[in-house]
Every structure is written in structure tokens, then in C-alpha cells.
Coordinates of C-alpha atoms in Angstrom, one line a residue:
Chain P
X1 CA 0.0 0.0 0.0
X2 CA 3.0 2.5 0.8
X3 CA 4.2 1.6 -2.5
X4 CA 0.9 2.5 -3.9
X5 CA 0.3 5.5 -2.6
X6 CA 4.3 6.7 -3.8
X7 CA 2.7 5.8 -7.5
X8 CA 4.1 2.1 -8.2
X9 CA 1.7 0.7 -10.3
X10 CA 2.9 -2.9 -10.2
X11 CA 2.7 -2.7 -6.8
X12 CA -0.8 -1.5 -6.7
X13 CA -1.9 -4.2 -9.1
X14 CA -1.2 -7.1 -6.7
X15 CA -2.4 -5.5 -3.9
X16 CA -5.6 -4.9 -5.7
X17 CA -5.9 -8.5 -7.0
X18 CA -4.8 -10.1 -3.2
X19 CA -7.6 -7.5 -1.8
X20 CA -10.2 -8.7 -4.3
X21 CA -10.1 -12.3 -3.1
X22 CA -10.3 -10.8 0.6
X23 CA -13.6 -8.9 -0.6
X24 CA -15.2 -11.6 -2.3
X25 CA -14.9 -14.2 0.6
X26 CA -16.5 -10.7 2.8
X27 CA -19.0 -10.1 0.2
X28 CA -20.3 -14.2 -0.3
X29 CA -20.4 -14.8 3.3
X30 CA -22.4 -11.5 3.8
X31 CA -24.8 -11.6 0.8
X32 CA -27.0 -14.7 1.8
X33 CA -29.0 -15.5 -1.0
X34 CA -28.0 -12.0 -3.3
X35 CA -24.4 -13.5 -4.4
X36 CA -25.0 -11.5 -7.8
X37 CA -24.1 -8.3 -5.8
X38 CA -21.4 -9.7 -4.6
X39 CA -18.8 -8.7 -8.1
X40 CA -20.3 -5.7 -8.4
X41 CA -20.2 -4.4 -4.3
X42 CA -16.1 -6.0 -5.1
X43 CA -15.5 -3.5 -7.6
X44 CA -17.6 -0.5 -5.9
X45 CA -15.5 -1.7 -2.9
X46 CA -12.3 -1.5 -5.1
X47 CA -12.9 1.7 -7.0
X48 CA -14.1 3.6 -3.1
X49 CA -10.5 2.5 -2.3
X50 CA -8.9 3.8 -5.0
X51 CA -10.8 7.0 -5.2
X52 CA -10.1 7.7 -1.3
X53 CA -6.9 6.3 -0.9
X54 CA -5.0 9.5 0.7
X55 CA -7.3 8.8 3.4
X56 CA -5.7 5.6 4.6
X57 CA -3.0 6.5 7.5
X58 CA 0.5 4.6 6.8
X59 CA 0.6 4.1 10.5
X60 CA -2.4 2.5 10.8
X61 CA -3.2 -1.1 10.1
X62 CA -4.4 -1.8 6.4
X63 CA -6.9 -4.5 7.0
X64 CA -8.7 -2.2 9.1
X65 CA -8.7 0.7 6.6
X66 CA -9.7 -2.0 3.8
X67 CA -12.4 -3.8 5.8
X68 CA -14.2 -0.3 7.5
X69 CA -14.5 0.6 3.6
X70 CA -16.1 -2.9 2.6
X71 CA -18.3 -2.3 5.3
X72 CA -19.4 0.9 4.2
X73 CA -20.1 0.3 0.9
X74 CA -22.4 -2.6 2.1
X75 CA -24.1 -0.2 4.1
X76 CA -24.3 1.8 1.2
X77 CA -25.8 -0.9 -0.7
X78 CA -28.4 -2.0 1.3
X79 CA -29.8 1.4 1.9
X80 CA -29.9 1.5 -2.2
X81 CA -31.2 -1.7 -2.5
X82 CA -33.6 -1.0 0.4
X83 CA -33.4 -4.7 1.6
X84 CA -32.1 -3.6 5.2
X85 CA -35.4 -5.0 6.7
X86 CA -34.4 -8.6 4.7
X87 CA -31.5 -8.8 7.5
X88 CA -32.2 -10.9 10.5
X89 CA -31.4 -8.7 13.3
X90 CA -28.6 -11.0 14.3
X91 CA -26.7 -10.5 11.8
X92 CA -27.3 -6.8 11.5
X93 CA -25.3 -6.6 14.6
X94 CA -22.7 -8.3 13.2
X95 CA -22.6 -6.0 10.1
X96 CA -22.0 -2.6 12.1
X97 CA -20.1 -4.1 14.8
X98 CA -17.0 -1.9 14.5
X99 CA -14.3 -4.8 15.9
X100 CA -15.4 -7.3 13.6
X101 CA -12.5 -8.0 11.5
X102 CA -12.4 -10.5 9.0
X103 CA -10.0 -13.4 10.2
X104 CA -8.9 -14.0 6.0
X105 CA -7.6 -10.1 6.6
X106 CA -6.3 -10.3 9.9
X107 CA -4.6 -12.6 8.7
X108 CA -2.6 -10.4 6.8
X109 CA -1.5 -8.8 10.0
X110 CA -0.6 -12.0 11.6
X111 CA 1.9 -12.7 9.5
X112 CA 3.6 -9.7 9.9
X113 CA 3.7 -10.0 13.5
X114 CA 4.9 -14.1 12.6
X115 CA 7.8 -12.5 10.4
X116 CA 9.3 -11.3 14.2
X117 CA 9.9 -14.4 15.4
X118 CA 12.9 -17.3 14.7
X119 CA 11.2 -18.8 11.2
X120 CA 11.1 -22.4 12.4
X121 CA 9.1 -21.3 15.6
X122 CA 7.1 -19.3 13.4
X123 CA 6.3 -22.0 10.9
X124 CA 5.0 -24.1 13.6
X125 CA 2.3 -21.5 14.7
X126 CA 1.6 -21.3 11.4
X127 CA 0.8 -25.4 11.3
X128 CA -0.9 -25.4 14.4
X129 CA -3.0 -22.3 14.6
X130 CA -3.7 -21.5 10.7
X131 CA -3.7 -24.3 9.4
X132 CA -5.2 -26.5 12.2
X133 CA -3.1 -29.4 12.3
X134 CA -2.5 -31.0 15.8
X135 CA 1.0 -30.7 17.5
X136 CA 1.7 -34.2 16.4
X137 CA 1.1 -33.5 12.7
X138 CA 2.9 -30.3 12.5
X139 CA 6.0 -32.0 14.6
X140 CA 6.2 -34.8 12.1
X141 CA 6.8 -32.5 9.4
X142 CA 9.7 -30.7 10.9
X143 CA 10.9 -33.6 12.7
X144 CA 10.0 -32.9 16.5
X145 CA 8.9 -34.3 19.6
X146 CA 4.8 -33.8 20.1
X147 CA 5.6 -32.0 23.1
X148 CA 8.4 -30.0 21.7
X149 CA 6.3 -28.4 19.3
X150 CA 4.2 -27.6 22.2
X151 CA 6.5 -25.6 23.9
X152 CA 7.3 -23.7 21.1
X153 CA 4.5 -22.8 19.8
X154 CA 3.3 -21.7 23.3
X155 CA 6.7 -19.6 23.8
X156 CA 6.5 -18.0 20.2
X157 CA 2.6 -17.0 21.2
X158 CA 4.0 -15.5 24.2
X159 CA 6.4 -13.7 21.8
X160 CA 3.7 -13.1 19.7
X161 CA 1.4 -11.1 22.4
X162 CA 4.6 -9.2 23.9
X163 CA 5.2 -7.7 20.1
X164 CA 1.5 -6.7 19.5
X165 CA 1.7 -5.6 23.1
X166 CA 4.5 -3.0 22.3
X167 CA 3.7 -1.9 18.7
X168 CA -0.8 -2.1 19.6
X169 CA -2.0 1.3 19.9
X170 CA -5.8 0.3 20.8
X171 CA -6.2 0.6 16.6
X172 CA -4.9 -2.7 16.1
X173 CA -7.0 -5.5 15.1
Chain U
X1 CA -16.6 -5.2 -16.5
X2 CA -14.4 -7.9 -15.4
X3 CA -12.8 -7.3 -12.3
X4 CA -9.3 -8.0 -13.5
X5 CA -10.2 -5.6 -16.2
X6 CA -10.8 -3.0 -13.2
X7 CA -8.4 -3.4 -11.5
X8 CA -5.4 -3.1 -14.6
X9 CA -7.4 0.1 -15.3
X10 CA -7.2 1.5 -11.8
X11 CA -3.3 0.6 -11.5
X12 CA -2.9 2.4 -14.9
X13 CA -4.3 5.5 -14.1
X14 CA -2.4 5.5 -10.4
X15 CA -0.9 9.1 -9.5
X16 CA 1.1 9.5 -6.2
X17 CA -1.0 10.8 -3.5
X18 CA -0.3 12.3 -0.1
X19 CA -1.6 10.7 3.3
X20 CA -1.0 14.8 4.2
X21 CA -3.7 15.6 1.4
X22 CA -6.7 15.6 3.1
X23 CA -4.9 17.0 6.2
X24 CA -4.0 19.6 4.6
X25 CA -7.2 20.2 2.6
X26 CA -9.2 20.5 6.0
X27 CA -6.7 22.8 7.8
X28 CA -6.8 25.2 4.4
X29 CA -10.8 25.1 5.2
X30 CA -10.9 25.4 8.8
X31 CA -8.8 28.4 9.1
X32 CA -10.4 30.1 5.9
X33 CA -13.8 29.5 7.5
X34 CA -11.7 30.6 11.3
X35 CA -10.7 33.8 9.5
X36 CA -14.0 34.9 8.4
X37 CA -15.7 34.1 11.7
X38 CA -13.3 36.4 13.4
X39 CA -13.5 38.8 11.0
X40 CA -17.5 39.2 11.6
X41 CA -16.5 39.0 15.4
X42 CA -14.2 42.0 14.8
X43 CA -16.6 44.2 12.7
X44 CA -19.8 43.7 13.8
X45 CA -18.9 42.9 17.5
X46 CA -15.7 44.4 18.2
X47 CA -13.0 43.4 21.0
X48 CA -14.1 44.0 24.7
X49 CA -13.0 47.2 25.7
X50 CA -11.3 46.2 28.8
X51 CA -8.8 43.8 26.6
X52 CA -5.8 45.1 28.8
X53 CA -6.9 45.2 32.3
X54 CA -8.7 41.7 31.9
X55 CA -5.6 39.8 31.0
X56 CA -4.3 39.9 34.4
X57 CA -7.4 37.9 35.4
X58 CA -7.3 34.1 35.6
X59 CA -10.6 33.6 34.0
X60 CA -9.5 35.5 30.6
X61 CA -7.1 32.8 30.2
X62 CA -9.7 30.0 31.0
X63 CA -12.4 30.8 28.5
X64 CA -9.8 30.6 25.9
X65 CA -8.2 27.4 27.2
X66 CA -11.2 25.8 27.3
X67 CA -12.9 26.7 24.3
X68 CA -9.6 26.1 22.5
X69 CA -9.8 23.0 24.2
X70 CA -13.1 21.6 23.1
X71 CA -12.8 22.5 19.7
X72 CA -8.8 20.9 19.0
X73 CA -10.1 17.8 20.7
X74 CA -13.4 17.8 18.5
X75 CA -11.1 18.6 15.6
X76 CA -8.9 15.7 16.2
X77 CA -11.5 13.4 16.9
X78 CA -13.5 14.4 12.9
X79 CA -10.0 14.1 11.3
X80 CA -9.5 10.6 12.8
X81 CA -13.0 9.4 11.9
X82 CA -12.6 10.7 8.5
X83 CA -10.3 7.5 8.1
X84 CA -11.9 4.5 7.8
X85 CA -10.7 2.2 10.3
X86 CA -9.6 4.4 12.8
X87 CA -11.6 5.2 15.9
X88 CA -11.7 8.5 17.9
X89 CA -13.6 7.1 21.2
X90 CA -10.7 8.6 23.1
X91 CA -10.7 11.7 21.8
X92 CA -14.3 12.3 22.1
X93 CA -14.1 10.4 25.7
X94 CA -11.8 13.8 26.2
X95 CA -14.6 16.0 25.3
X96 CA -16.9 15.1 27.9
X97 CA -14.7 15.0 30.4
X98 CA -13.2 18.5 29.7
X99 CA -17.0 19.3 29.5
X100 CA -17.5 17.7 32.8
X101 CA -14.7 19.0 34.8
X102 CA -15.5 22.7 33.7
X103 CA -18.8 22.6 35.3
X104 CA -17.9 21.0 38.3
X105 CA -15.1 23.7 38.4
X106 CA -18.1 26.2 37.7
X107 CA -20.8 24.6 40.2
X108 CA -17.5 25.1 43.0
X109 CA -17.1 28.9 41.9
X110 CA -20.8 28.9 42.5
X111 CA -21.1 27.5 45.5
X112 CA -18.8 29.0 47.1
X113 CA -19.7 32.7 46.1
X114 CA -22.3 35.2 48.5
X115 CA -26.3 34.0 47.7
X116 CA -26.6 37.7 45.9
X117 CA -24.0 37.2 43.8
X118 CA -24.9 34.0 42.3
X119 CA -28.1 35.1 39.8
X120 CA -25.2 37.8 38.4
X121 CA -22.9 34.4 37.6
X122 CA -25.4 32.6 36.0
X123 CA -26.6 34.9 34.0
X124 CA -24.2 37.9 33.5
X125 CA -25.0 40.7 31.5
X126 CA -25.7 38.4 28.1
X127 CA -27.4 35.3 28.9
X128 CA -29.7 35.3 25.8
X129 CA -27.5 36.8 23.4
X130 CA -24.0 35.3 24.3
X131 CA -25.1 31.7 22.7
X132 CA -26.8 33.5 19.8
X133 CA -23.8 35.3 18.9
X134 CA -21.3 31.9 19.3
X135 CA -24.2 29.6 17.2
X136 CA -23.9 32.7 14.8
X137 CA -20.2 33.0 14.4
X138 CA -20.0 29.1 14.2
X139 CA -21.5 29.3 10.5
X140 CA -18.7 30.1 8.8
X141 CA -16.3 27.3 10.6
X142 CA -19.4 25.0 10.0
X143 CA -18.7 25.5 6.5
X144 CA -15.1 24.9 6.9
X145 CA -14.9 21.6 8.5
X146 CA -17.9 19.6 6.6
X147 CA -15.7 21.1 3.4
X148 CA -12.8 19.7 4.8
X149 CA -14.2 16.5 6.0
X150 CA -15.3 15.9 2.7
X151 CA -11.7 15.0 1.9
X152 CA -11.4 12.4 3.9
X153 CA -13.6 8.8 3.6
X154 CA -15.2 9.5 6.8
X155 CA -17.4 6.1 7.0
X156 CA -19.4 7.1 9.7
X157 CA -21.0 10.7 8.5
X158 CA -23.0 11.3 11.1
X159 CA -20.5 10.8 13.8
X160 CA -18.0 12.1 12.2
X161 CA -20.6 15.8 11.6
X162 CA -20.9 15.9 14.8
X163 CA -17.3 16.1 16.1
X164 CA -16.8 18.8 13.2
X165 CA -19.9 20.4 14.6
X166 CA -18.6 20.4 18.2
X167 CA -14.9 21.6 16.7
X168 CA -16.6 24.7 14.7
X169 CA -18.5 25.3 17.9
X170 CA -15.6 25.4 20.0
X171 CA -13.5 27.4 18.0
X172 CA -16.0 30.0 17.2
X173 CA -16.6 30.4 21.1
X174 CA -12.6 30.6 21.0
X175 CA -13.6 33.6 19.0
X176 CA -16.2 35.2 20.7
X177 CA -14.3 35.2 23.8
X178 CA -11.9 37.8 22.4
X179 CA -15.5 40.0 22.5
X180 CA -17.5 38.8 25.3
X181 CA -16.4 40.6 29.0
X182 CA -17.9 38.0 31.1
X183 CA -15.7 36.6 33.5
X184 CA -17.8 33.8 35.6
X185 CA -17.6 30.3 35.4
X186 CA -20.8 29.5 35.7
X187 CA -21.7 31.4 32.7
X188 CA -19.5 30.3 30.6
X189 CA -20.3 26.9 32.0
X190 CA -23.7 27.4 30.6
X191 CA -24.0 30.1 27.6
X192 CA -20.5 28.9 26.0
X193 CA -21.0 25.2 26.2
X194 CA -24.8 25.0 24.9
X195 CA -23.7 26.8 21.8
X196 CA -21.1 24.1 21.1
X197 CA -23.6 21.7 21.7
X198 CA -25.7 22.8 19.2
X199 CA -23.4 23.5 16.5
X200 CA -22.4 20.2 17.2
X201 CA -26.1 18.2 16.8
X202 CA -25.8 20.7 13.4
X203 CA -23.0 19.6 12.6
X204 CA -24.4 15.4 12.7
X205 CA -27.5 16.5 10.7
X206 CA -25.6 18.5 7.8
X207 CA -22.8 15.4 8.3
X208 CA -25.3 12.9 7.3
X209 CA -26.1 14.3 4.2
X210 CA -22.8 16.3 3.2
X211 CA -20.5 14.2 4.7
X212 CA -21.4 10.8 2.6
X213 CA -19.7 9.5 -0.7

């Protein structure tokens, strides 16, 4: 996104394309039964950003800036559309719910925070919390111990909370 | 259109932009709209007459602190919430307690000050018109902020009118005090704070509608 902003157009293109898959996931999982909005609330979503983009902050995190957009323009959409009344009310707290980031984006973030740490310890949480395999299954593939992966997983989530800890600013998803 | 198709178009046409941009774009607005409100203050109303003597009082200082106060914090708080994503609950949190702490200040002063004194501390010698002038002066500031809000991608207009409200209230107060001769808490307490208040709900209903994209 710095890159973006500086005018690096290759950089912008990938960012848009990795985004797009982000916003269709949002979009499918929040459409219910309208999926045919779904492409064209993507690349309202997309165009917003691009229109707008000297209003993201480059010291705040980009998931948030990307996802309090999507939200909008759903918003947006549904008051168009005049189908608010078609959402159940429990999910209509879920829509303007202003922590509710998407875990596909967040996910973005945690691996920033994963690039911190020693890469072997960091491929384990990776095994183990992303990609849900059980300590066993993740220590097969790098050769340890059950229990060793244990420990270092929970170390590099301590490691993990202590860097959030010092760089979270209450913005932070 | 294809999304792919969108998004080569977007990256074709990208220009650098500024994160300053829009910063600078509402602090070009705000001061314009700062200049003409003390411009009217300065022609039509004109400074107290006592400008040199009051300075050595404490409460010359505190009118301008706070109503400086409210309306940096207020501005803060609409430039945050122009960004989407980025929250201003702290900022506004501020707000009310400034708010707060000036009128338990004020309901102290009042308290503590002789029985005949206190209808003169209420009310001064401008109850009706002091508010009238401030609401009055914060037009042109009103104008400033939504116009510079409108830079950002505020995602929550209302919210985000409201704290510009409150801001062009607060500074236009800011203004006024360089006119008004009042000097008790209590008043100011009351005819400098509603004012804000209701540039502020002005400011959330012109938000709504202004501040959207």
C-alpha cells in the first residue's frame, strides 16, 4: 500500500488482486442468498479505495482501513437496495459491529507480526494455529517431539502477544 | 466489466498521493472559514473594551483554554474518523470530560460565592445573546470543517458531523471570547457550552447528508 500511494503501479496491481479475493470471501459470506451483488459491491469496494486512498493513515493497520470501507459500501448498498429489513437482526449486529474484522484479513497482520519471530518457531504456529493441524502432525513434518512443538508454539505465542503488546495502539485489530 | 479488467485500469491510471492531502485540505478550510468568523466578530462585534486590564485575570485565560480546548479535541476526533478504520472514542471520551470538569469547576465557583452574587454568575449581563452570537459565528467554521471532511472517507458521517460540529463550535466560542467581558464560570459553564452543543447536533444532521460518498 506504501508503495501505492508513492505511484508504483505494479505494486498497486497485486495489492488490488490479493484485496479482491479478501472482498469476495466478505462479500459471499455476507450476501446470503443476493451473491449476484457480490462482483459488483467487489468493484464498488475497489474503485471507493482507489478514489479515497489519501485517506488511509500509513501508520495505521491496512486490514482495518480496507475492511471499514467494505463495510461501508455494504451499508451503502443496502440502503440502495432497500433490503435492510431482509436482514435478521442477528446478523445486523454483526454488520455494524466496529471490531469485527475479517480473520482472511487479519490474517494479513498476523503474519507480519509471525515474520518477528525465529522462522522455524514461526512456521509451527503457522501449522498449528492456521492451518489447524494437531502438535503431532505439525511436529512430524519438521521432525520434532509432540511436546516440543508444544512448547514452542506456546513460547512463540507469548512472543507473539509481547510484540502486538509494544507496537498495539488500541487501533490494532 | 471484469474485475481483472478493473483493477489493470485503476493501476494504470495510479498518481502519487499524499496521506498529508486531506490533512492539509481541512486545515486550508478550517482556518479560511476561522478567519471569516473572526472577521465578523471583529466588525460587527468588536473586542471588549477592557482587553488590557482583563488579562491579568485568571478567568481570561480559562475561557480561551477551554474553548480552544473543546474544539482541537473535537477537531482531532473528525480528522480521525474521517479514516476509515480508525476510531476517535478517546478523543471524544476527552470532550466530555473537559466538558464535565468545567462545570464542576463552575458549580464550585458557584457554591462557594455570596447568595446575591450567584443570579449575576449565572446569567451575566448576556445570557440570551452570548449563545446566539457563538451559534452565529460558528456558521462560517461549519462550513469549513464539513468542506474539509469531505476530503477524507469518513465512514461514519453522522458521527464524524458531529465532532466537526462540536470543533466549529468550539473554536467560534474561541472567537467570541476575544468580545464577550464575562468573566464567571458558571456562565461560561452554561452560555459557551450550549452553543457548542448545538453546533455540534448541526454539525451530525448536515454530516449525514454532506458528509457521505
Amino acid at each position: 500500500m506504501l508503495e501505492s500511494l508513492k505511484g508504483d503501479t505494479k505494486a498497486y496491481a497485486r495489492l488490488l488482486a490479493e484485496l479482491t479475493r479478501h472482498l469476495r470471501a466478505y462479500y459471499a459470506r455476507r450476501l446470503g442468498d443476493a451473491q449476484d451483488d457480490a462482483e459488483d459491491l467487489v468493484q464498488d469496494t475497489l474503485i471507493a479505495m482507489h478514489r479515497r486512498r489519501d485517506s488511509y493513515d500509513p501508520k495505521q493497520p491496512l486490514t482495518a482501513w480496507v475492511y471499514a470501507i467494505a463495510r461501508y459500501r455494504l451499508i451503502d448498498h443496502y440502503r440502495r437496495r432497500k433490503v435492510r429489513s431482509a436482514v435478521p437482526l442477528e446478523d445486523a449486529a454483526e454488520l455494524f459491529a466496529a471490531d469485527d474484522i475479517e480473520p482472511a484479513m487479519a490474517r494479513r497482520d498476523v503474519s507480519k507480526l509471525l515474520d518477528k519471530l525465529p522462522p522455524a518457531r514461526a512456521a509451527l504456529i503457522r501449522a498449528t494455529k492456521l492451518e489447524g493441524l494437531s502438535n503431532a502432525e505439525a511436529g512430524e513434518r519438521v521432525g520434532l517431539s509432540e511436546g516440543a512443538v508444544k512448547v514452542n508454539v506456546h513460547r512463540g505465542l507469548k512472543a507473539l502477544g509481547k510484540a502486538r503488546g509494544a507496537e498495539g495502539d488500541g487501533t490494532a485489530p | 466489466m471484469r474485475t481483472n479488467d478493473l483493477i489493470d485500469a485503476l493501476s494504470e491510471r495510479l498518481e502519487p498521493v499524499s496521506p498529508r492531502a486531506p490533512l492539509l485540505r481541512l486545515g486550508v478550510w478550517v482556518g479560511g472559514g476561522a478567519v471569516v468568523s473572526a472577521i465578523l466578530m471583529l466588525t460587527v462585534l468588536g473586542l471588549r473594551p477592557d482587553m488590557a486590564s482583563a488579562m491579568d485575570g485568571m478567568m481570561f485565560w480559562t475561557k480561551f483554554a477551554y474553548t480552544l480546548a473543546l474544539g482541537g479535541l473535537a477537531l482531532w476526533a473528525a480528522e480521525r474518523l474521517g479514516r476509515p478504520g480508525v476510531r476517535a472514542k478517546l478523543q471524544l471520551t476527552v470532550v466530555v470530560v473537559v466538558v464535565a470538569l468545567f462545570a464542576v469547576l463552575a458549580t464550585g465557583q458557584l457554591m462557594m460565592a455570596p447568595a446575591p452574587m450567584r443570579h449575576h454568575m449565572l446569567m451575566g449581563d448576556s445570557a440570551p445573546i452570548c449563545p446566539c452570537l457563538i451559534l452565529a459565528l460558528s456558521v462560517p467554521l461549519l462550513v469549513g470543517t464539513v468542506m474539509g471532511l469531505r476530503g477524507f472517507a469518513p465512514t461514519r458521517p453522522m458521527l464524524t458531523g458531529l465532532a466537526g460540529g462540536l470543533a466549529a463550535g468550539g473554536l467560534a466560542a474561541f472567537v467570541y471570547a476575544f468580545s464577550c467581558n464575562e468573566s464567571a464560570m458558571p456562565f461560561v459553564a452554561i452560555w459557551y457550552t450550549l452553543p457548542v452543543l448545538a453546533a455540534g447536533l448541526a454539525g451530525a444532521v448536515v454530516g449525514r447528508f454532506a458528509l457521505r460518498w
